[in-house]
Coordinates of C-alpha atoms in Angstrom, one line a residue:
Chain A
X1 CA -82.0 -22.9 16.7
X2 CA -85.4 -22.0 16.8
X3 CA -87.5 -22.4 20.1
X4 CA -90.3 -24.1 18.4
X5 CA -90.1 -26.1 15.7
X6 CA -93.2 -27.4 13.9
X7 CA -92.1 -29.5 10.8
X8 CA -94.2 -30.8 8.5
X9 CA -97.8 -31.9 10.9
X10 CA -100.4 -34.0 9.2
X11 CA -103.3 -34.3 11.4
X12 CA -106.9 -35.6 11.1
X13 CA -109.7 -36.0 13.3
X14 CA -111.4 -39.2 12.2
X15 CA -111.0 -39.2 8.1
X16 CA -110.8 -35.4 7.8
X17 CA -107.4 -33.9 7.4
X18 CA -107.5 -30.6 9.0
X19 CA -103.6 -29.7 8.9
X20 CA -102.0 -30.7 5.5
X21 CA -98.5 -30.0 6.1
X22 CA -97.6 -27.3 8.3
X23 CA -94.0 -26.1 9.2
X24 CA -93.1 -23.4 11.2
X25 CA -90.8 -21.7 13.9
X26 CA -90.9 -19.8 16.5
X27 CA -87.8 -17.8 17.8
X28 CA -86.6 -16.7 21.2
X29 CA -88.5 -13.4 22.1
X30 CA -90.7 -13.4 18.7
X31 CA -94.4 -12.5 18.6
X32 CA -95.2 -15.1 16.3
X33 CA -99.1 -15.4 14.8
X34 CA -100.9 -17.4 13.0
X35 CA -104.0 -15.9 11.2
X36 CA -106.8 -17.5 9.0
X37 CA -110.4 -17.7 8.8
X38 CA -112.6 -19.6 11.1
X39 CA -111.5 -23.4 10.3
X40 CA -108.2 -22.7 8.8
X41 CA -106.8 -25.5 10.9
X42 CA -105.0 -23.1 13.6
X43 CA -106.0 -24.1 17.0
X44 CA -105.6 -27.7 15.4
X45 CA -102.2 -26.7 15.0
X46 CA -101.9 -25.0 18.8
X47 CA -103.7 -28.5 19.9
X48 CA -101.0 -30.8 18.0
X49 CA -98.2 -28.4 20.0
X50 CA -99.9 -29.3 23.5
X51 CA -100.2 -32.5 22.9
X52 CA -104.0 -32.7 23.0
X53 CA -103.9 -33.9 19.4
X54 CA -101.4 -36.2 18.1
X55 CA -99.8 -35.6 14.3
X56 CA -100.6 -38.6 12.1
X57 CA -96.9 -37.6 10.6
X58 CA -94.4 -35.5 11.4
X59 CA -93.6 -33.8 14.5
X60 CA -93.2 -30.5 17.2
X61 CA -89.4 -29.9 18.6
X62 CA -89.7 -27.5 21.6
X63 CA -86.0 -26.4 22.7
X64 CA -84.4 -29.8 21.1
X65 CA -87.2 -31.9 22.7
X66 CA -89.5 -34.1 20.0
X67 CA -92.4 -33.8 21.7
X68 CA -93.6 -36.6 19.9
X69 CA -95.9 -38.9 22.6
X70 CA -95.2 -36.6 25.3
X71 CA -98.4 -36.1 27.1
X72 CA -100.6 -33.1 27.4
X73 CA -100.0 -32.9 30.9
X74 CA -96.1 -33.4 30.8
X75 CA -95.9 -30.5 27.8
X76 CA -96.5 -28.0 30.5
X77 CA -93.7 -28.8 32.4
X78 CA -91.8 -28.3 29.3
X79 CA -92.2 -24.6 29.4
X80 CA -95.3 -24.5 27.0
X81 CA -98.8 -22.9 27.9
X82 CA -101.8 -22.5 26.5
X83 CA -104.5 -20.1 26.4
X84 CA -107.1 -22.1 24.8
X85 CA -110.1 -20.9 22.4
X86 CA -112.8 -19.7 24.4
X87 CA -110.9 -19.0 27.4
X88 CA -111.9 -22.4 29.3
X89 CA -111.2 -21.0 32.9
X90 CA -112.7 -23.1 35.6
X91 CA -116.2 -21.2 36.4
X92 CA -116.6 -22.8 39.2
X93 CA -113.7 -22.0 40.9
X94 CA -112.6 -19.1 42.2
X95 CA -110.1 -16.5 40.6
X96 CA -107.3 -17.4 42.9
X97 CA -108.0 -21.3 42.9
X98 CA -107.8 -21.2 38.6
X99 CA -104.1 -19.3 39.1
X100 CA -103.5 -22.0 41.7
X101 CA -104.0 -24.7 38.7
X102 CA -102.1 -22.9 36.6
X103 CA -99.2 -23.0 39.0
X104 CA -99.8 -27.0 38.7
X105 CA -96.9 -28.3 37.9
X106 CA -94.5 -25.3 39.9
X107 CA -93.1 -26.0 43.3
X108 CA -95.5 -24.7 46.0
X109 CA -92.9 -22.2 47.4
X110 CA -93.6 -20.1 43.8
X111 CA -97.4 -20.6 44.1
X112 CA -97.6 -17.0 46.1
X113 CA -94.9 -14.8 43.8
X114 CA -97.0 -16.0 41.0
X115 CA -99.9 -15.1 41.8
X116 CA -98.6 -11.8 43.0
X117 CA -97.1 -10.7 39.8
X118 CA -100.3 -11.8 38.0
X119 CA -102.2 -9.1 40.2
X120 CA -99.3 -6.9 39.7
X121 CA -100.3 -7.1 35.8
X122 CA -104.1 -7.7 36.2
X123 CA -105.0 -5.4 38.8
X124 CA -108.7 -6.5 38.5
X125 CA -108.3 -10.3 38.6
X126 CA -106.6 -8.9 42.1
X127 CA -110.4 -7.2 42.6
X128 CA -111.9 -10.3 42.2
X129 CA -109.4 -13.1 43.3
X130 CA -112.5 -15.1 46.0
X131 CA -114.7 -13.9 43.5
X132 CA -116.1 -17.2 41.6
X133 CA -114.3 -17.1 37.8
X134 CA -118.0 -17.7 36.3
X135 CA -119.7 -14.5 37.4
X136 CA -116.7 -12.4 35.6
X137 CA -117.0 -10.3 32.5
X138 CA -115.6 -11.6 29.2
X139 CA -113.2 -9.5 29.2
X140 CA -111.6 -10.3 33.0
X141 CA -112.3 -14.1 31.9
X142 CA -109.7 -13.6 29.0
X143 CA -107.5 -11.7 31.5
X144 CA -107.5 -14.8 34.0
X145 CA -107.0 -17.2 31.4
X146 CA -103.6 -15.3 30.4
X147 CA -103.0 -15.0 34.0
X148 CA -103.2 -18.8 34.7
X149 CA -101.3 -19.4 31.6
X150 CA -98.2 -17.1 33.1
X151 CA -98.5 -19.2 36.1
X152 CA -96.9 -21.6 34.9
X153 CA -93.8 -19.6 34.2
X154 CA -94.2 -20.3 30.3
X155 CA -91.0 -20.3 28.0
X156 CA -93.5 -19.9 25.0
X157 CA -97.1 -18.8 25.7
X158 CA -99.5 -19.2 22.9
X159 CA -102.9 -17.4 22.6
X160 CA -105.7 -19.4 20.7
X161 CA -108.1 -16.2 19.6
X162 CA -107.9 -14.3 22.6
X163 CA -110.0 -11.6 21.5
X164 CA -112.5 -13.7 20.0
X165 CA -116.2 -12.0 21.1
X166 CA -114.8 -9.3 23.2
X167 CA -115.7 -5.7 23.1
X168 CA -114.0 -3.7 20.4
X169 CA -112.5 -1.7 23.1
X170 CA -111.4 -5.4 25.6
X171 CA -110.1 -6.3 22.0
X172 CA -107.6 -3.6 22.4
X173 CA -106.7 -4.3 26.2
X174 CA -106.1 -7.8 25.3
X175 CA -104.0 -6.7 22.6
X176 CA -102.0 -4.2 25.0
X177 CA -101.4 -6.5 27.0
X178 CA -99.7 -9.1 24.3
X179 CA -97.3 -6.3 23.7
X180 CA -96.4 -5.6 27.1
X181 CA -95.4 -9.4 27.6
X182 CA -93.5 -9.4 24.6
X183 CA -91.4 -6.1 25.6
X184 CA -90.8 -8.3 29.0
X185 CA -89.3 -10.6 27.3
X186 CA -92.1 -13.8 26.5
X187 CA -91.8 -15.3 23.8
X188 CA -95.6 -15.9 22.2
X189 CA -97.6 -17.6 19.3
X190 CA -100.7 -16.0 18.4
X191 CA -103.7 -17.4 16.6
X192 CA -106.1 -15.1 15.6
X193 CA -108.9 -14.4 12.9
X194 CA -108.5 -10.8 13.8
X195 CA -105.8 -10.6 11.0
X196 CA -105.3 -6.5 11.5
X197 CA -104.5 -6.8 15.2
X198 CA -102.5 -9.5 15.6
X199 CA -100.0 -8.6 12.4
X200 CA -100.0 -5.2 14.2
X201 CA -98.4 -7.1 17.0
X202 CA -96.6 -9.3 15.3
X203 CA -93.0 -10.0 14.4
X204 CA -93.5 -12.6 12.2
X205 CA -96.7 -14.1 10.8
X206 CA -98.0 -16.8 8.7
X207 CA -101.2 -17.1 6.8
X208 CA -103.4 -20.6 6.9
X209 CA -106.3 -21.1 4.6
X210 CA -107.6 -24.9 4.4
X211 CA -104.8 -26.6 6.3
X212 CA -102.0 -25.5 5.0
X213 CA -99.8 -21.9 5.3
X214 CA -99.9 -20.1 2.1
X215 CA -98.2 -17.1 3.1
X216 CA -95.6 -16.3 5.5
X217 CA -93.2 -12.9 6.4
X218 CA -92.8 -10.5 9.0
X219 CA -95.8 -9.0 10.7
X220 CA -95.5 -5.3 8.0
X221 CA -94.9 -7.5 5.0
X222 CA -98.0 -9.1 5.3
X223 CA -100.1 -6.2 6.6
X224 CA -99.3 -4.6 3.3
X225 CA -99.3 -7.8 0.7
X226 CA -102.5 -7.3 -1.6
X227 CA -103.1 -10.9 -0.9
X228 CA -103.8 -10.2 2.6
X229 CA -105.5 -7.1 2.1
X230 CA -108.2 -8.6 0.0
X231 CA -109.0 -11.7 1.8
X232 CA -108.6 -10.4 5.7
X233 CA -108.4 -6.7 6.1
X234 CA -111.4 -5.8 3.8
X235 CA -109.0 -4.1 1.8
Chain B
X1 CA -139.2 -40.7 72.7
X2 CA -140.3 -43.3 70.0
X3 CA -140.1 -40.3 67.9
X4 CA -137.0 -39.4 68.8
X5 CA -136.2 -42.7 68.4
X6 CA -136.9 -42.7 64.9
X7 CA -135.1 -39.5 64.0
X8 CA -132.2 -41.1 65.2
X9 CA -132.1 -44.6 63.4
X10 CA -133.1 -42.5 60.2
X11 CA -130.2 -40.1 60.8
X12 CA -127.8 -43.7 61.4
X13 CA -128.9 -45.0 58.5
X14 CA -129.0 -41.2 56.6
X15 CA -125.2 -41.3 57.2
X16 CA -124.3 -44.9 55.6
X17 CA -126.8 -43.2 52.2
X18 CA -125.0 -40.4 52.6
X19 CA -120.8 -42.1 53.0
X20 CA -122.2 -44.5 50.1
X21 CA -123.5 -41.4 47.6
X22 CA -120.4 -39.5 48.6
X23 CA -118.9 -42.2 46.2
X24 CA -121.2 -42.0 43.5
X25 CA -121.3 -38.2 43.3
X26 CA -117.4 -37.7 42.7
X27 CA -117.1 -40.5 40.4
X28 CA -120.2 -38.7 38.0
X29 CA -118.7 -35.1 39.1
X30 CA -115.6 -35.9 37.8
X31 CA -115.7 -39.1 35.3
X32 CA -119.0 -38.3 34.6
X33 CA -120.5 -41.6 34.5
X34 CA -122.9 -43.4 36.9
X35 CA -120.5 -46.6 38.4
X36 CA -123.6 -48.6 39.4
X37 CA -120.6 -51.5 40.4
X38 CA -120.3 -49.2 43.7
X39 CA -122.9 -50.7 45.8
X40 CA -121.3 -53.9 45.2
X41 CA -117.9 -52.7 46.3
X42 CA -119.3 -52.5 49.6
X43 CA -120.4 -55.6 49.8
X44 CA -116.9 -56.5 48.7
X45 CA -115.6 -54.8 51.7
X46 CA -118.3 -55.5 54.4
X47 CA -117.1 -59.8 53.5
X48 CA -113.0 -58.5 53.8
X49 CA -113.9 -56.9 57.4
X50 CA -116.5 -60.1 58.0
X51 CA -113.5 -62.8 56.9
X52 CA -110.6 -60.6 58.6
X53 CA -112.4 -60.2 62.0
X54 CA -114.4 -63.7 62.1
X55 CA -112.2 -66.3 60.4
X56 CA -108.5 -64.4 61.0
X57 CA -109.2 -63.0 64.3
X58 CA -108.4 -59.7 63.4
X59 CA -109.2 -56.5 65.6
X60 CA -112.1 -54.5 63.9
X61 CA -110.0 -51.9 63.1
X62 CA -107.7 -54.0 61.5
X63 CA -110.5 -55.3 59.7
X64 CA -111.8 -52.3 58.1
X65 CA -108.6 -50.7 57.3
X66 CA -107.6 -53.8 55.6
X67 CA -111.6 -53.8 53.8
X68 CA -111.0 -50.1 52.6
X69 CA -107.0 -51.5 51.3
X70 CA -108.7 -53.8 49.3
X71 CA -111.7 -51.7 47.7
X72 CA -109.3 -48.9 47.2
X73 CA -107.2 -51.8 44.8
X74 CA -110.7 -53.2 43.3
X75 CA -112.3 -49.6 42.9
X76 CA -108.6 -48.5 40.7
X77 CA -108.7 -52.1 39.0
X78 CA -112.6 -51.7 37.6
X79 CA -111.6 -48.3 37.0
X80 CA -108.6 -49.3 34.5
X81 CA -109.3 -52.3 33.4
X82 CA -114.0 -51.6 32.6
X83 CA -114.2 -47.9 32.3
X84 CA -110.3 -46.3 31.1
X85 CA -110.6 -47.7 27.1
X86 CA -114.6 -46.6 27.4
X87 CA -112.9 -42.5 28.2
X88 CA -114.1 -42.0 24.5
X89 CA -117.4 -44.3 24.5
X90 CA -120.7 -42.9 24.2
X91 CA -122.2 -42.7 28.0
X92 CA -124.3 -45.8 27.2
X93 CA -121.8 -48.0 26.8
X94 CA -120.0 -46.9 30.3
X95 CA -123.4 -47.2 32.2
X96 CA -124.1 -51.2 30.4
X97 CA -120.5 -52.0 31.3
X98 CA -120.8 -50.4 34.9
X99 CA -123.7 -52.9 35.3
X100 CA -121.8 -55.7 34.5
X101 CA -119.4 -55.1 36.2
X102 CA -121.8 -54.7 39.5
X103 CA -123.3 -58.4 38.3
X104 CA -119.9 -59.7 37.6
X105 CA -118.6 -58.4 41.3
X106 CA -122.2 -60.2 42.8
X107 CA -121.4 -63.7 40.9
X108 CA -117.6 -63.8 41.7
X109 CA -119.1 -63.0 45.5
X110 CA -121.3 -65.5 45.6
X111 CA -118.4 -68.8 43.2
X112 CA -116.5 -67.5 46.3
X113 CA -118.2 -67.1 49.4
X114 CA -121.7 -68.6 48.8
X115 CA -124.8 -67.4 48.4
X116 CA -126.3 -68.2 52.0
X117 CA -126.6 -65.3 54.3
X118 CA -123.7 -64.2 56.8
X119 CA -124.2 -63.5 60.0
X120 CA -121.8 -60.0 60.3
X121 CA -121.0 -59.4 63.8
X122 CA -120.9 -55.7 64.7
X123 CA -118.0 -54.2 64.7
X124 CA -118.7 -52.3 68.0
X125 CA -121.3 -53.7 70.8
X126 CA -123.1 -52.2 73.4
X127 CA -125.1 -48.6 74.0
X128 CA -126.4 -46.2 75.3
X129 CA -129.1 -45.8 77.7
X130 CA -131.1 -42.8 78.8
X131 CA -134.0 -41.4 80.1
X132 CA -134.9 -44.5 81.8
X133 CA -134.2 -46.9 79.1
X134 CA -137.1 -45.0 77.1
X135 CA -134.2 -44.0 74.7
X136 CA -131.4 -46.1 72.9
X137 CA -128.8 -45.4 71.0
X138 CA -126.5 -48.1 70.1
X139 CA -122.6 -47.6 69.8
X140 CA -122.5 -48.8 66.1
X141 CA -125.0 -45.4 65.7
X142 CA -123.3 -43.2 67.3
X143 CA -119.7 -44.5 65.1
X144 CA -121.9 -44.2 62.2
X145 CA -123.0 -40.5 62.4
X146 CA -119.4 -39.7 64.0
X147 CA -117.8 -41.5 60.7
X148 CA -120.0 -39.9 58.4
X149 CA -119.8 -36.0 59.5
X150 CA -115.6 -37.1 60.0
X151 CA -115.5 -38.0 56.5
X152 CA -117.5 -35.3 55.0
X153 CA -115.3 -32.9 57.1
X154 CA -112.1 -34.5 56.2
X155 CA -113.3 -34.5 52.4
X156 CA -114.4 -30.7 52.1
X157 CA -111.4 -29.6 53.4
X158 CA -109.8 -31.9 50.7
X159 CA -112.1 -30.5 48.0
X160 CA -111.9 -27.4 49.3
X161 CA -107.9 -26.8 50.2
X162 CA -106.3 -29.1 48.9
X163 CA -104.0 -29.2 45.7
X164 CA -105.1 -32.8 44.7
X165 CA -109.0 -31.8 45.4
X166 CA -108.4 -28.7 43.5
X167 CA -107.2 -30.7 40.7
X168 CA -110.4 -32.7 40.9
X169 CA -112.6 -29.8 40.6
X170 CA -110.7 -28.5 37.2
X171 CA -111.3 -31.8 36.1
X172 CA -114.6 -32.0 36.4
X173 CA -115.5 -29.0 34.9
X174 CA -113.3 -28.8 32.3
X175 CA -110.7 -32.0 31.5
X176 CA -109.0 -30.7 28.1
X177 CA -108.1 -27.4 30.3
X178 CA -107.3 -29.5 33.5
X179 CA -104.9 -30.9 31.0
X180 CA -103.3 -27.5 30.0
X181 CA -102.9 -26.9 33.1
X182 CA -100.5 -29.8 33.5
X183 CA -102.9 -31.9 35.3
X184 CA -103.1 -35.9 35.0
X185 CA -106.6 -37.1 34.3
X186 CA -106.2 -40.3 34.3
X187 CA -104.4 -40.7 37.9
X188 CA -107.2 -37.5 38.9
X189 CA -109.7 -39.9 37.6
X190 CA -108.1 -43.2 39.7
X191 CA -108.2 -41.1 42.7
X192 CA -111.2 -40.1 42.7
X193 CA -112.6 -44.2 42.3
X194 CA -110.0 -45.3 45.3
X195 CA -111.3 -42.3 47.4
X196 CA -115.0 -43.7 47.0
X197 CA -113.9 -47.0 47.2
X198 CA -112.4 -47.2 50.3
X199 CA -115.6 -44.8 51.7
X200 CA -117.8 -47.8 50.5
X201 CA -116.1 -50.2 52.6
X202 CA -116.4 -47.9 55.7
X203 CA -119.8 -47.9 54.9
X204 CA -120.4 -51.7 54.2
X205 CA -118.5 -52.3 57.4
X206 CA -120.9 -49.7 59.3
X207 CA -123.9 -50.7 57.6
X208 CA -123.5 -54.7 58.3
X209 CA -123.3 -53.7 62.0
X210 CA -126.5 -52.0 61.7
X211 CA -128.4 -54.6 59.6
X212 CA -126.5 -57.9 60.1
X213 CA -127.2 -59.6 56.9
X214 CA -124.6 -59.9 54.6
X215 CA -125.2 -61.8 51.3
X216 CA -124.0 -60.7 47.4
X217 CA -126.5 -58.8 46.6
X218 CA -126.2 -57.0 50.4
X219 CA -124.7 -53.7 48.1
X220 CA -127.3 -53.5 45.7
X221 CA -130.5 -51.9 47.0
X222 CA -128.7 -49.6 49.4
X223 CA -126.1 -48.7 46.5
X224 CA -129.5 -47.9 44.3
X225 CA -130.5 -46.0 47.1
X226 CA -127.9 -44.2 47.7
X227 CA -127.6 -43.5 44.2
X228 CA -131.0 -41.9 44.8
X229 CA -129.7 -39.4 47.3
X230 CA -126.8 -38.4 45.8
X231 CA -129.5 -37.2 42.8
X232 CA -132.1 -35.9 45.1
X233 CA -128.9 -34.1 47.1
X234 CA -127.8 -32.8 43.4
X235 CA -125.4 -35.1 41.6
X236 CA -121.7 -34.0 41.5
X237 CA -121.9 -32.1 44.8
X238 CA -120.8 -33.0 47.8
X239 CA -122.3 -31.4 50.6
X240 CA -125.8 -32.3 48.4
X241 CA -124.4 -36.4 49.0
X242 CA -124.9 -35.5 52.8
X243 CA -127.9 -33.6 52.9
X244 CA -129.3 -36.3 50.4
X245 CA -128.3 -39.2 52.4
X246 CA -129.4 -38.0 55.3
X247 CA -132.6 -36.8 54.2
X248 CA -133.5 -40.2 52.5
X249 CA -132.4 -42.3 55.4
X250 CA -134.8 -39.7 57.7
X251 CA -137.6 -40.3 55.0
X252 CA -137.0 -43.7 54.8
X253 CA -137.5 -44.5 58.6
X254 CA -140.6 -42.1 59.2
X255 CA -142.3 -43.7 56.3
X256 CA -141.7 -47.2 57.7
X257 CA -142.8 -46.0 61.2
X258 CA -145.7 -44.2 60.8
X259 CA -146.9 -44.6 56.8
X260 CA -146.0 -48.3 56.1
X261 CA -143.0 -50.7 55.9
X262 CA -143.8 -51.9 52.6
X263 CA -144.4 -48.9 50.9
X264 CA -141.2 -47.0 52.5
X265 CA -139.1 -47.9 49.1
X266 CA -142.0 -46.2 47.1
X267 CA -142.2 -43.1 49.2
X268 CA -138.4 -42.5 49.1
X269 CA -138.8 -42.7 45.2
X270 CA -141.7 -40.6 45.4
X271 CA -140.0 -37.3 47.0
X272 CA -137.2 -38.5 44.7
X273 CA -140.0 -37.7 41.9
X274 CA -140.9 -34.6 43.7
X275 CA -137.6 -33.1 44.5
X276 CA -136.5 -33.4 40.6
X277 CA -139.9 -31.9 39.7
X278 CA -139.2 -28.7 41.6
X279 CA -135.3 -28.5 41.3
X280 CA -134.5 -31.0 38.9
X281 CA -130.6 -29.9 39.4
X282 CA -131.8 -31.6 43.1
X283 CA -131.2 -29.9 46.1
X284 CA -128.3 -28.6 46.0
X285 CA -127.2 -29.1 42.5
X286 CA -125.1 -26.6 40.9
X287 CA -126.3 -23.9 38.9
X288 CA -123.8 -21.4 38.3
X289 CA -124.9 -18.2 36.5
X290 CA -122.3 -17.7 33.2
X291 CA -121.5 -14.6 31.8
X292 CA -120.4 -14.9 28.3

């Protein structure tokens, strides 16, 4: 049984269907992505999984739970976080007090650990913890907004674009950083445009274009189909 | 000592602008929408303190604490039942329906109480006399500054420290992430109105032992005024509610004692005017340099 179980979403904002149809899974331990170009319908489809979005049909089963009217802020609880697109820290709050909101939901006793293990893996956000989250680089903001994701103690962490307008050489941090998770163990679902990266990472992938996936295989398949090549890796 | 005098009243009256905008400023920081039904909500609880003291014979602090009970309930009802289905409604439509619901509040004040003026007996009696008698400050003054730097004390540390104020922060910067984060908006969102709610009774209660009039439409210039110093202090910010408030009430007195009584209203406005010229964030609005 899969850990996440996304069968069959149809979901529109207004009259516009943006997701025509998607099904995936994501497994236990995988590095799951989902590439596509800009407007594919992927963080539609990471919205729909938190909640934030609600499928017109069909539905998201996390570890034999529909999800199905669960709100946004009860999905948390339910061992699924969210990095979203564009980071979205609070920049206005302080390093510490946006871990402290990612910790929402846990028991105040874990609060502390948390954030210590955070610092352990992000020794700058440590740097910088009174330091207000607004006057970071882009860079450290991406690094705090996997930090507060980890907070809350996330059975399946999924990335919307995490190296979107970073520096070539952040890109590869960030991407670093994805794979030391995954050796420790989290399991995570990846949306990204940078197709090259992320399939590097990935176990498994699947390719969006206009709503719908219209390719799907492990992370080396992919890299190497000719259909990829052409339309993602400038190949 | 008239002078002194005067800095006093205007810092009395600075604090009841400044518990009142403390409303205003974390209903727009977080909701981010202008409840112009506030005001009004004091007047709602300056008649529960007038009716519990005067006709029940309750003790005055009975009476307030049962006037901020009941604007808590009425500030989370006008929240859920006028403003929660408007979440998605264009801005305009929250700020027409908050003025209904301010002249809706006035009308059912006046079908049940009347519209003829109360006499509101102060909730504390008495003062202080020094220098000679050349300088006095009355009890109700001195529980209106002490109430007013309490609360803004007490609400800091809440903003500041505490899990729940935290939460209202993330909220009001950034509500689809407060949401990741496991966050409930909607109960952040009724806290916040029952937090200003029960503040504008304390100050409908404190202000109706200053100025002993109490009518339906009592709320409604000092709620507009207030309104005024929570944008002059910088809307959405706290400490700029207090330094606001007290600003205008300090502005407000000097122009009635040594420019004129009837233009005092205009002069406020006017350094309103100027204020936003300068620093149209207002004084201490934020402005929180970004890197991207």
């Amino acid at each position: 049984m899969a850990l996440l179980q996304v069968n069959d979403i149809h979901v529109y904002y207004g009259s516009i269907h943006a997701v025509k149809g998607v099904s995936f899974e994501v497994n236990q331990g995988e590095v799951v992505t989902l590439i596509g170009a800009n407007g594919a319908g992927k963080s539609t489809v990471l919205n729909t999984i938190s909640g934030l979005l609600h499928p017109r049909t069909g539905g998201v089963v996390f570890e034999d739970h529909d999800l199905k009217g669960v709100a946004p802020h009860k999905v948390v609880s339910h061992g699924l976080a969210q990095v979203p697109e564009g980071r979205r820290i609070f920049l206005q709050m302080s390093v510490e007090e946006n871990l402290e909101m990612g910790a929402f939901t846990q028991p105040g006793s874990t609060v502390e650990p948390g954030i210590a293990d955070v610092y352990e893996r992000f020794p700058r956000l440590k740097e910088r913890r009174r330091q207000i989250a607004g006057t970071l680089s882009g860079g450290e903001q991406q690094m705090l907004a996997m930090g507060r994701a980890l907070m809350s103690k996330p059975k399946l962490l999924m990335l919307d674009e995490p190296s979107m307008g970073l520096a070539p050489i952040l890109v590869e941090q960030i991407f670093d950083i994805i794979k030391e998770l995954h050796a420790a163990g989290t399991t995570i679902l990846l949306v990204e445009q940078n197709a090259q990266a992320a399939l590097a990472v990935a176990d498994r992938a699947y390719v969006m274009e206009t709503g719908k996936i219209t390719l799907s295989g492990t992370g080396a398949e992919l890299m190497a189909s000719d259909q990829v090549q052409k339309a993602y890796l400038g190949g | 000592m008239s002078f002194l005098n005067n800095v006093i009243t205007g810092i009395s009256l600075g604090s009841i602008y400044a518990i009142i905008a403390l409303g205003y400023t974390m209903v727009y920081g977080i909701a981010k929408m202008l409840n112009f039904a506030h005001g009004d909500v004091i007047m709602v609880g300056a008649y529960v303190c007038f009716f519990a003291t005067g006709s029940f014979g309750l003790h005055p602090v009975a009476g307030v604490l049962l006037a901020m009970v009941v604007c808590t309930i009425l500030g989370m009802v006008i929240e859920g039942l006028a403003y929660k289905p408007l979440r998605q409604a264009p801005s305009l439509a929250v700020l027409i329906t908050a003025i209904g619901v301010s002249w809706f509040l006035q009308n059912s004040a006046q079908l049940l109480w009347g519209a003829a003026p109360k006499v509101f007996t102060p909730v504390v009696s008495g003062g202080l006399s020094i220098f000679g008698g050349q300088l006095n400050i009355s009890y109700v003054t001195i529980l209106t500054v002490a109430s007013c730097l309490v609360i803004m004390a007490v609400l800091s540390a809440f903003i500041g420290k505490g899990k729940m104020g935290k939460a209202m922060r993330a909220c009001s910067e950034d509500k689809g992430a407060a949401q990741l984060m496991g966050i409930n908006v909607n109960s952040t969102i009724s806290m916040t109105f029952a937090i200003g709610s029960a503040l504008a009774a304390i100050a409908g209660v404190l202000m109706c032992s200053a100025y002993p009039t109490l009518m339906p439409t009592t709320g409604s210039l000092p709620g507009i005024k207030a309104f005024t110093a929570a944008v002059f202090g910088g809307i959405g910010s706290v400490p700029g509610a207090f330094v606001g408030g007290l600003l205008l009430g300090i502005i407000e007195i000097f122009a009635k004692a040594y420019i004129s009584t009837d233009l005092s209203d205009a002069i406020v406005f006017l350094a309103l005017i100027i204020v936003l010229l300068v620093k149209p964030s207002g004084l201490l609005g934020k402005y929180v340099p970004e890197k991207v």
